[in-house]
Coordinates of C-alpha atoms in Angstrom, one line a residue:
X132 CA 140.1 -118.3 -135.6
X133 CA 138.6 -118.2 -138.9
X134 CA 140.2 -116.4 -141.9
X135 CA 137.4 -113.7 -142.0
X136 CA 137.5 -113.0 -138.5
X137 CA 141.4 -112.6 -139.0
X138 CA 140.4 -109.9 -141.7
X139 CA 138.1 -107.9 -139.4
X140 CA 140.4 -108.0 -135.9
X141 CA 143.2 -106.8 -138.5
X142 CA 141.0 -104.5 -140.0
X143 CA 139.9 -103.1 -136.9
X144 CA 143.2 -102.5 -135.8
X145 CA 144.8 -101.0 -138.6
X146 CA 141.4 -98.4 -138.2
X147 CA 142.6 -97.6 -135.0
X148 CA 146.3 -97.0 -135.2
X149 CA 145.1 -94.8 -138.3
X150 CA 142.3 -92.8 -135.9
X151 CA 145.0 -92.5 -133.7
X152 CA 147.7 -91.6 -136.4
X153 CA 145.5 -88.6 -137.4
X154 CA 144.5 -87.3 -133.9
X155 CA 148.0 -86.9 -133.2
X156 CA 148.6 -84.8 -136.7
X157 CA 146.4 -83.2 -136.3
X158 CA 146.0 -82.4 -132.6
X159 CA 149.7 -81.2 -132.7
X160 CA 151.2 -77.8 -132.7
X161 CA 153.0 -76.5 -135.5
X162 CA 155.6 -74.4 -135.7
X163 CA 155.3 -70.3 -136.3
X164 CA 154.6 -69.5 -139.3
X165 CA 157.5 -66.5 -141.3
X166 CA 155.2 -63.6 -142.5
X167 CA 156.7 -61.1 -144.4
X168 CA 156.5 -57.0 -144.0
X169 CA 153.7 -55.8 -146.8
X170 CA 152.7 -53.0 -148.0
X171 CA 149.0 -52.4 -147.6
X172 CA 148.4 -48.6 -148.7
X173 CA 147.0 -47.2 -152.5
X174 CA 148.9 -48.3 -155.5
X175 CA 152.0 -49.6 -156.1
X176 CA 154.1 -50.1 -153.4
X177 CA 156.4 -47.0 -152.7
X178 CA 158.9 -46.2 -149.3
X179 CA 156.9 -45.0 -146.6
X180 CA 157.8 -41.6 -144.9
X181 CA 159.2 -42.6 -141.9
X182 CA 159.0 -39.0 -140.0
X183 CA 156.9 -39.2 -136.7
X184 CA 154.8 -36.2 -136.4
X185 CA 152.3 -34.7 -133.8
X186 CA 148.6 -35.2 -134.1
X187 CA 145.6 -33.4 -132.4
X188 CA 142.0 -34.5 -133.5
X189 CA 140.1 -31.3 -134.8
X190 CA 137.1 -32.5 -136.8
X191 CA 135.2 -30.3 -138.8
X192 CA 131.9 -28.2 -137.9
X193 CA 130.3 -30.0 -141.2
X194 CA 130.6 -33.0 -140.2
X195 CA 129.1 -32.2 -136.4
X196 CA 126.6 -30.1 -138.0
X197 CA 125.8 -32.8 -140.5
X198 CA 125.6 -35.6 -137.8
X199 CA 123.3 -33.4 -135.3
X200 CA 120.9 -33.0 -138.5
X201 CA 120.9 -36.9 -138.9
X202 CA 120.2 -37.4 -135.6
X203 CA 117.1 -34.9 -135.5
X204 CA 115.8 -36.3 -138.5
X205 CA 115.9 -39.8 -136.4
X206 CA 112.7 -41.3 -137.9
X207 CA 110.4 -42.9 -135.3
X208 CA 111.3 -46.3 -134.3
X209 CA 109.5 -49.7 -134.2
X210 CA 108.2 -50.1 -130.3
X211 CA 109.7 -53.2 -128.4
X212 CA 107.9 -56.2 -127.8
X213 CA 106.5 -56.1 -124.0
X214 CA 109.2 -56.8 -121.4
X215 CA 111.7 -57.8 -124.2
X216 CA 114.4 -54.9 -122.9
X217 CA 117.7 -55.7 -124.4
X218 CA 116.9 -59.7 -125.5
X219 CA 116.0 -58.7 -129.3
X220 CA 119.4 -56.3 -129.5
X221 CA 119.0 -52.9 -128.4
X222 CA 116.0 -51.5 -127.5
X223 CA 114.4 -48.3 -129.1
X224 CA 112.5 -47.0 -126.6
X225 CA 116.3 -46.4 -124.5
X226 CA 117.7 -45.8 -127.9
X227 CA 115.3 -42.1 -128.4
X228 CA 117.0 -41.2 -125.0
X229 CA 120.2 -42.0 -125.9
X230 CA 119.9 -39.9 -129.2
X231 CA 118.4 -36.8 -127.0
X232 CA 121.2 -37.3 -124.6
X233 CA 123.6 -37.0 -128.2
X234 CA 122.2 -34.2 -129.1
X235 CA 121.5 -31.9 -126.1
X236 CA 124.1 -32.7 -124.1
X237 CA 127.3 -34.2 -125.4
X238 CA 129.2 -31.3 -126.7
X239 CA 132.0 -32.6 -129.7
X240 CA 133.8 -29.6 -128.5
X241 CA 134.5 -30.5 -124.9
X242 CA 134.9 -34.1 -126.0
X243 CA 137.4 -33.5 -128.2
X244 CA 139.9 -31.5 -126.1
X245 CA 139.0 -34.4 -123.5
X246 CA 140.1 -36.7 -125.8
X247 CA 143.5 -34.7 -126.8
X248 CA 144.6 -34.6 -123.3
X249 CA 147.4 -37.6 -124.3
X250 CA 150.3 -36.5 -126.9
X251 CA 149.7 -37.9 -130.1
X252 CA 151.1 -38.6 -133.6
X253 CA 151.2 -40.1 -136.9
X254 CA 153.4 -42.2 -138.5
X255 CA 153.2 -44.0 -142.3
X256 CA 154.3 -47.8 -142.0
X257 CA 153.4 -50.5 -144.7
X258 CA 151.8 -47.7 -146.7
X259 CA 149.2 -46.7 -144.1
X260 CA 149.3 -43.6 -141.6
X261 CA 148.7 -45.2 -138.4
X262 CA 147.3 -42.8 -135.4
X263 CA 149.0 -43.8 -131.7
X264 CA 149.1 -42.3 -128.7
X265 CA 152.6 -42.3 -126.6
X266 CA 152.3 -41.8 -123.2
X267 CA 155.9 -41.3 -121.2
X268 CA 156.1 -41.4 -117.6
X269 CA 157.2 -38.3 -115.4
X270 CA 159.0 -37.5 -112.2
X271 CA 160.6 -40.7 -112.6
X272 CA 162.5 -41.9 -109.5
X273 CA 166.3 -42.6 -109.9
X274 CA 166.9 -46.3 -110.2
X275 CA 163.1 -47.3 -111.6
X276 CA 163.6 -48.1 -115.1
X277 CA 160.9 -47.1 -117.4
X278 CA 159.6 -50.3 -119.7
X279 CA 157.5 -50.1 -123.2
X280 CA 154.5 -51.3 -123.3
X281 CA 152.5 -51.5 -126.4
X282 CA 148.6 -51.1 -125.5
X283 CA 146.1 -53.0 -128.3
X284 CA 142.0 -52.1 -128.6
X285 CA 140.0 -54.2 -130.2
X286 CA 136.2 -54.3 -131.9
X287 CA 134.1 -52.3 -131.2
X288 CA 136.4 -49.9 -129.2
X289 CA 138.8 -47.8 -129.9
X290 CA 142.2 -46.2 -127.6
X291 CA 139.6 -44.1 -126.1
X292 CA 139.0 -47.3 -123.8
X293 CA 142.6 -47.0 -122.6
X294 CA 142.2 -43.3 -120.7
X295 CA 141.5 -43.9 -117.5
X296 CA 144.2 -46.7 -117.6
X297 CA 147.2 -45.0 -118.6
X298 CA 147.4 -43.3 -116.4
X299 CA 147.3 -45.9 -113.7
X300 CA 150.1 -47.5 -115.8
X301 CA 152.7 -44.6 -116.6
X302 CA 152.9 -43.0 -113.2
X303 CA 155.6 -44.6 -110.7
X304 CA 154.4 -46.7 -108.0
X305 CA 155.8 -46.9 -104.8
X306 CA 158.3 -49.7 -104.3
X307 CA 158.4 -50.8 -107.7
X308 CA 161.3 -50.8 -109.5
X309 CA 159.8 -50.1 -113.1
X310 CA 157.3 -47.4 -114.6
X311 CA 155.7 -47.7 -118.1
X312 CA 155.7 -45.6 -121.2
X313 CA 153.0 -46.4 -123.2
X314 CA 152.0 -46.8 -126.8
X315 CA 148.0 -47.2 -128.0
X316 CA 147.5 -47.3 -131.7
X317 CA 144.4 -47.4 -133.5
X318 CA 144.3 -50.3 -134.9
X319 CA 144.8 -50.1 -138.7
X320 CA 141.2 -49.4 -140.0
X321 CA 140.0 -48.0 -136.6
X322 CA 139.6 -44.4 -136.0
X323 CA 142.6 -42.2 -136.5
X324 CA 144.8 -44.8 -138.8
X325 CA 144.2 -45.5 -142.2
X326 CA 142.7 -48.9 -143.9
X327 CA 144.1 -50.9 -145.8
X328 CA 143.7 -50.3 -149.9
X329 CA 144.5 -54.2 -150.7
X330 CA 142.8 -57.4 -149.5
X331 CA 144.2 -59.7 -146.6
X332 CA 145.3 -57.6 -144.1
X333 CA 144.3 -60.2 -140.9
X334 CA 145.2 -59.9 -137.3
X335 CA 148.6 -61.6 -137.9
X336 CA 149.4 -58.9 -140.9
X337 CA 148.5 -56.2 -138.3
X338 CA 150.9 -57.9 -135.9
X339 CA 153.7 -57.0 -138.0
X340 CA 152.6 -54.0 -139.4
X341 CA 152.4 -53.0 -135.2
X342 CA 155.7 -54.7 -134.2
X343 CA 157.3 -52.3 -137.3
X344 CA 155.3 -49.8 -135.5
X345 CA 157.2 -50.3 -132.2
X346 CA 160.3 -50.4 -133.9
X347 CA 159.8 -46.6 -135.9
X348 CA 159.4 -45.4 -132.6
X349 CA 162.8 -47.1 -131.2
X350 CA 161.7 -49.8 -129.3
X351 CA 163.6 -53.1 -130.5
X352 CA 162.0 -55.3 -127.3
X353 CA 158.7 -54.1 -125.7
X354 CA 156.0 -55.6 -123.3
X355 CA 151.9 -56.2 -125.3
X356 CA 148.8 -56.3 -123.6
X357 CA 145.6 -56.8 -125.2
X358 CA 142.0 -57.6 -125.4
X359 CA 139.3 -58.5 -127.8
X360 CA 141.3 -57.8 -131.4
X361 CA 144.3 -57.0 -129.0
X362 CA 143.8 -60.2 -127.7
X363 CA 144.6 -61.8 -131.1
X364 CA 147.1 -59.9 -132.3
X365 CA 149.4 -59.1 -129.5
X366 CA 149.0 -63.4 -128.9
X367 CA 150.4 -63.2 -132.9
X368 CA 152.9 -60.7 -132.5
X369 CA 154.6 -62.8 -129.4
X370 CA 154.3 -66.2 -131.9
X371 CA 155.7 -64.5 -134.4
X372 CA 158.4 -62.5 -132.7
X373 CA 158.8 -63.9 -129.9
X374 CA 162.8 -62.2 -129.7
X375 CA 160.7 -58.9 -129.7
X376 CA 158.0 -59.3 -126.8
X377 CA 159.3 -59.6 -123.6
X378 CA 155.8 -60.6 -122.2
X379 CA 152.5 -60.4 -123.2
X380 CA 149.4 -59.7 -121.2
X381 CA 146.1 -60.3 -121.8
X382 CA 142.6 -59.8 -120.7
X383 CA 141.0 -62.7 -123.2
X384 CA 143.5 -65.3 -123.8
X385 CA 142.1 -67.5 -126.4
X386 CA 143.4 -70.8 -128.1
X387 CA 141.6 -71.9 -131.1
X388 CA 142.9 -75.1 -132.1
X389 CA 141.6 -78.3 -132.2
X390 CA 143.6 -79.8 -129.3
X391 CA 141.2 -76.9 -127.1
X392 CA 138.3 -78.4 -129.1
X393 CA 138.8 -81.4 -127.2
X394 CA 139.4 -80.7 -124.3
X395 CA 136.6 -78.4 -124.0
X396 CA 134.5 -81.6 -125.2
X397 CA 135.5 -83.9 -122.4
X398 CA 135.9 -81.4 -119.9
X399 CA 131.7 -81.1 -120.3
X400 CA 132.0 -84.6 -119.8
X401 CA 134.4 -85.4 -117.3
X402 CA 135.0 -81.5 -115.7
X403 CA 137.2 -83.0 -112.9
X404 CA 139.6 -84.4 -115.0
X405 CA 141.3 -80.7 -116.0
X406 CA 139.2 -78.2 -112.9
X407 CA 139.5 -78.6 -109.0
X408 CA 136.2 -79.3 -107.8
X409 CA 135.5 -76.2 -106.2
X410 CA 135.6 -74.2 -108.9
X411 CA 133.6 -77.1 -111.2
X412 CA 130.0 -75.0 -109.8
X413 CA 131.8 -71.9 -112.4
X414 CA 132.8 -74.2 -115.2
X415 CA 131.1 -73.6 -118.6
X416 CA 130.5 -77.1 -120.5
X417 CA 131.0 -77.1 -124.3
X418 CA 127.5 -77.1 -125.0
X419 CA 126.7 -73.8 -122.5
X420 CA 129.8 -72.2 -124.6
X421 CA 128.2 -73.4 -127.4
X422 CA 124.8 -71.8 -127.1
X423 CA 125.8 -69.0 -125.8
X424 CA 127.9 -68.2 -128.9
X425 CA 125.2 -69.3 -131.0
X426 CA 123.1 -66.5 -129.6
X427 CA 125.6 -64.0 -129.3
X428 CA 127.9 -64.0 -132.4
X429 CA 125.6 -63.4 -135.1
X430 CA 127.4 -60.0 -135.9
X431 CA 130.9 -61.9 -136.3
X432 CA 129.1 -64.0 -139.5
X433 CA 127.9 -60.6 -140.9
X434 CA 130.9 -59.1 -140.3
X435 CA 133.4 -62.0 -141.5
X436 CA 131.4 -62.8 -144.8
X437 CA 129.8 -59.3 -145.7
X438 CA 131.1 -56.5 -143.6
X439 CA 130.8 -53.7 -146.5
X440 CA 126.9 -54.3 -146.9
X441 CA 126.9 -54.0 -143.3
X442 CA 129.5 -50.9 -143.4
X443 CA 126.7 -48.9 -145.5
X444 CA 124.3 -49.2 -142.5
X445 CA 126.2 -48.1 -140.3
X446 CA 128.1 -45.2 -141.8
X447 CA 125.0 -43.7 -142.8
X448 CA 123.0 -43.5 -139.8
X449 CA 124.6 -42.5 -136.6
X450 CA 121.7 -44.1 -134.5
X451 CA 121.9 -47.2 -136.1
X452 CA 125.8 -47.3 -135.4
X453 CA 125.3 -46.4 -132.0
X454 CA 122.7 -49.0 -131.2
X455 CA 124.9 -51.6 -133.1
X456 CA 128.1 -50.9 -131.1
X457 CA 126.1 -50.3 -127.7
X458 CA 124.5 -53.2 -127.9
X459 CA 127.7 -54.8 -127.4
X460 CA 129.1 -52.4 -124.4
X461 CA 125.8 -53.7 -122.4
X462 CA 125.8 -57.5 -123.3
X463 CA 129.7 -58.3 -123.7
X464 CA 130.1 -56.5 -119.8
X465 CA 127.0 -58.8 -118.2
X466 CA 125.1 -61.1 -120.4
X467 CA 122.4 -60.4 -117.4
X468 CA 121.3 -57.1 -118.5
X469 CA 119.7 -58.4 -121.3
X470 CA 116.4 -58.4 -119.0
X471 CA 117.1 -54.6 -118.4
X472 CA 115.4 -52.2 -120.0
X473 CA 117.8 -50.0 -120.3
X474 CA 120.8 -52.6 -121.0
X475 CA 122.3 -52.1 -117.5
X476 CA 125.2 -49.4 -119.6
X477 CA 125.3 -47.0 -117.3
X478 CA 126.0 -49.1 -114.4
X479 CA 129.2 -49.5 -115.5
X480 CA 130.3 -46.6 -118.1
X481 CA 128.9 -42.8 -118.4
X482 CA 126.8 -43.0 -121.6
X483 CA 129.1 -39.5 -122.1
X484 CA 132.2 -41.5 -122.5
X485 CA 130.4 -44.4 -124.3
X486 CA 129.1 -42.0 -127.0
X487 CA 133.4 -40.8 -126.9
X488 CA 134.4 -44.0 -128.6
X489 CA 131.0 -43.7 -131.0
X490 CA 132.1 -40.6 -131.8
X491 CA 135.5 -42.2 -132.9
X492 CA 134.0 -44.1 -135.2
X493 CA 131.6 -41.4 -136.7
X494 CA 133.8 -38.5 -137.4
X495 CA 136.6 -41.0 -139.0
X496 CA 134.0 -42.8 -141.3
X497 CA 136.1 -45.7 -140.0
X498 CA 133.5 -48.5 -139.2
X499 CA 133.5 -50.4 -142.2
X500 CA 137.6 -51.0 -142.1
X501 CA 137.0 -51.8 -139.0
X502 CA 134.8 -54.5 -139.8
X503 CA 136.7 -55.9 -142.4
X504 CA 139.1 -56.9 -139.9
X505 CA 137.2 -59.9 -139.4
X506 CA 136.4 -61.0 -143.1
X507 CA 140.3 -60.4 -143.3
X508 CA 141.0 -63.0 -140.5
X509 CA 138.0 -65.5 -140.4
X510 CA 138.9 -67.2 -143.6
X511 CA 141.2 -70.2 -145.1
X512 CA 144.0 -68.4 -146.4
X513 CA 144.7 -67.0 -142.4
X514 CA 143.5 -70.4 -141.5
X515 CA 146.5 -71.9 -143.6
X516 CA 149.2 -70.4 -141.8
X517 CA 148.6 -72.5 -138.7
X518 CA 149.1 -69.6 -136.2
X519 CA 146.2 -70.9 -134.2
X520 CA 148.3 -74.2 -133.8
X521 CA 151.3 -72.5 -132.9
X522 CA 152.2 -71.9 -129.6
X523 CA 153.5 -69.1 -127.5
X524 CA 156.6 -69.0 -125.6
X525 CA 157.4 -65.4 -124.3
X526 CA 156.0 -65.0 -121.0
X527 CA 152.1 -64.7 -120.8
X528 CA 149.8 -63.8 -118.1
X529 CA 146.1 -64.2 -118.8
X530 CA 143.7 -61.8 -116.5
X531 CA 140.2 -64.1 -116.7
X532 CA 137.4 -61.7 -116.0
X533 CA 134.1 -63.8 -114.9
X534 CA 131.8 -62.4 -117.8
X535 CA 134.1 -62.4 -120.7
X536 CA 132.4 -63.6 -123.8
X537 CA 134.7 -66.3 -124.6
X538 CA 135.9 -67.4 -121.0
X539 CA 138.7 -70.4 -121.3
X540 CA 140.2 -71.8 -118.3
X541 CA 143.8 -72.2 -117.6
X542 CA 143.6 -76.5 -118.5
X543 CA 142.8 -74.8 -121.8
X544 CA 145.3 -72.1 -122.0
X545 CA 148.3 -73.6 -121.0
X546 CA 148.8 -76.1 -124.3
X547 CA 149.2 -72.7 -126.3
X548 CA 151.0 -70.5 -124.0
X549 CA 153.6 -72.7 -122.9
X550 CA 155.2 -70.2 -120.8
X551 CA 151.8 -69.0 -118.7
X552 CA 153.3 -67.3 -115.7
X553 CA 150.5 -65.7 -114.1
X554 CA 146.7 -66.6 -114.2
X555 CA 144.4 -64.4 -112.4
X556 CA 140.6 -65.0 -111.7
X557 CA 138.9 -62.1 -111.4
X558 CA 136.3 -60.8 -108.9
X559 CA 134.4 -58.8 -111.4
X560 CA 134.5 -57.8 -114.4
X561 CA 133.2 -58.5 -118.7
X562 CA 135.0 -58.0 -122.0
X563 CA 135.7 -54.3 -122.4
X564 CA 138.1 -54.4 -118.8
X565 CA 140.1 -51.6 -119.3
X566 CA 137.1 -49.1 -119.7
X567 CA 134.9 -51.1 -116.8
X568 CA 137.9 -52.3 -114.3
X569 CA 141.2 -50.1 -115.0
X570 CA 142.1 -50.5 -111.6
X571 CA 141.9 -54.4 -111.5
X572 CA 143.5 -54.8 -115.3
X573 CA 146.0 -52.1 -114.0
X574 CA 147.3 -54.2 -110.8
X575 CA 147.2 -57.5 -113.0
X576 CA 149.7 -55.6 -115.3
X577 CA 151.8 -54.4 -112.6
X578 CA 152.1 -57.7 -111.1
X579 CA 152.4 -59.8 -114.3
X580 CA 155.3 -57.6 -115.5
X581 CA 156.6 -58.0 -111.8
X582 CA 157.0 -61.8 -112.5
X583 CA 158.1 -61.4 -116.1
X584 CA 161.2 -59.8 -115.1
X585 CA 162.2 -61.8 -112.0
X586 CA 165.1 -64.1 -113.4
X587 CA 164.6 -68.0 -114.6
X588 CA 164.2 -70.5 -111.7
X589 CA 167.4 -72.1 -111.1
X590 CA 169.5 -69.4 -111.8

């Protein structure tokens, strides 16, 4: 064998071992990262006041009055192209209606006591006043014992989603052993609770500003359940404090790392390899994922890189927010009604409730914090801290609803959450699950928490 043929063989080896080398760094997990408690309010940092005390919502005739003007003075709208319905964003025609619908007959009055029918309060941790709602169980029988559970939203919802769930949650069922006692916060930035006043507060920042949250109201060890934004941070919380959660529940389990990168590759490949062949005909290749997210997640660059230019938009006209945010409610529930004129919302919501959680976002002037929740978690210094690589060892169940944006199978799921003790594929069902299928996320709940507290195998 001559010398230079030597060289190359050797060369092409050593290329290999080192293309192997760095797969396997960098395919690996890492370990949680050690965040520490911040404070996040105006100024310099001072002790928070750690009194709990009741809140009703009781928003001010100016600012209805000075919404109902804005909304008359709803200038008239560029026409939709011919048979384009909801495939350019929402579309104006069903947009005039909606605002009529606002105006005539939505009453902020009604609404409002509506929406104080749940016991509520305030609480200053890390500098902000965070809004939750805490939801006890009553009547309950002797010998079922009564388990927290800590409810997150996410973007763009709010804990008005969570109405018709709770109670489907906090009242006893019949042979079960355990009732819940719920907690929904706002979200820092989102309705009710204050934003933050310094940069960087990311979905794993929230985590522990929400686990010290848990902990002012006397809960040391609590269940999480989450979707969208809830997703995220209830999956960080249970990284993070993983002595804390004693399960965590989900509706969009999602693993960004690389390792998921390829395997989502060779799955569109090579499906067999990681599905059973009769469920191949619902698998989504890479590229289908791909393209779908292209089309669909134009907001999240806007809202990662620029969300206060955005913010401006928004917070000044209330139809513009609404078609924004509704826009979402139709497409992220069934990407099919796109061809309907009318976005398909009120096949699954009542446009009353739907324009409930807009309302949230109005008469709190909230929607720009909310926003910056993204710009605060899609960039390298959350990247850095390798949470995405980290993996989850509390027990998980992940409820996969067929027309979730992001849909990952369980091949996908189980290399982060290492402990996944229940995966249930849904009948029905999109993104915002607890406002479109309470019952079906309620059961999945019941039944995860079920398993969560049966005792290890083997002893």
């Amino acid at each position: 064998m001559g010398f230079f043929k030597k060289i190359t063989i050797i060369g092409a080896v050593l290329t290999l071992i080192s293309a192997v080398a760095i797969g396997v760094i960098c395919l690996r997990s890492l370990p949680a990262p050690s965040l520490p408690e911040q404070y996040w309010g105006p100024g310099e940092p001072k002790a928070d006041k750690t009194v709990i005390v009741p809140f009703k919502i009781n928003i001010s005739d100016h600012i209805i009055d000075d919404l109902n003007d804005r909304l008359e003075l709803l200038p008239p709208l560029t026409p939709p192209l011919e048979n384009a319905n909801f495939r350019y964003g929402f579309n104006s025609d069903y947009l005039q209606k909606v605002v009529q619908i606002w105006l005539k007959e939505y009453k902020w009055r009604e609404r409002e006591a509506f929406l104080n029918k749940f016991p509520q309060f305030k609480t200053q941790v890390a500098g902000l006043n965070i809004h939750f709602i805490h939801v006890k169980p009553s009547k309950v029988p002797e010998g079922v014992r009564v388990l927290p559970l800590l409810l997150l939203h996410g973007w763009p919802g709010s804990v008005r989603e969570f109405y018709d769930l709770i109670p489907l949650l906090t009242t006893p069922r019949e042979h079960e052993k355990f009732v819940f006692e719920v907690v929904a916060p706002s979200l820092p930035g989102y309705g009710f609770s204050d934003g933050a006043s310094k940069k960087g507060l990311g979905a794993a920042q929230m985590a522990v500003v929400l686990k010290s949250l848990m902990e002012r109201i006397g809960f040391k060890k609590f269940y999480v359940q989450g979707g969208d934004w809830g997703s995220i941070i209830g999956s960080d919380m249970s990284i993070l404090f993983p002595n804390s959660v004693l399960g965590y529940h989900s509706n969009m389990c999602f693993v960004n790392s690389p390792l998921a990168t390829v395997k989502q590759i060779i799955s569109s490949i090579w499906p067999s390899l990681f599905i059973d062949e009769d469920k191949i005909s619902n698998f989504r290749s890479f590229g289908e994922r791909l393209m779908y997210l292209l089309e669909e997640t134009g907001y999240m660059h806007l809202q990662s890189t620029k969300p206060d230019t955005i913010g401006v938009a928004l917070r000044d006209s209330p139809a513009g927010l609404a078609s924004y945010i509704l826009e979402k409610f139709s497409t992220w529930t069934d990407r099919e009604w796109r061809s309907l004129a009318d976005g398909g919302l009120t096949k699954k919501y009542k446009l009353i409730n739907l324009l409930d959680n807009i309302m949230i976002y109005w008469v709190t002037g909230s929607i720009t914090t909310s926003l910056r929740l993204y710009s605060e978690t899609f960039n390298k210094a959350q990247f850095s801290l390798g949470i995405d690589r980290a993996q989850c060892t509390v027990p998980t169940a992940c409820a996969l609803f067929p027309n979730e944006i992001d849909y990952q199978h369980e091949f996908i799921l189980k290399d982060k959450y290492v402990n996944l003790i229940q995966v249930t594929e849904m009948p029905r069902g999109g993104h915002f699950a607890a406002f479109e299928e309470p019952e079906l996320l309620a059961d999945d709940i019941w039944e995860a928490v079920y398993k969560m507290r049966l005792p290890p195998k083997g002893k």
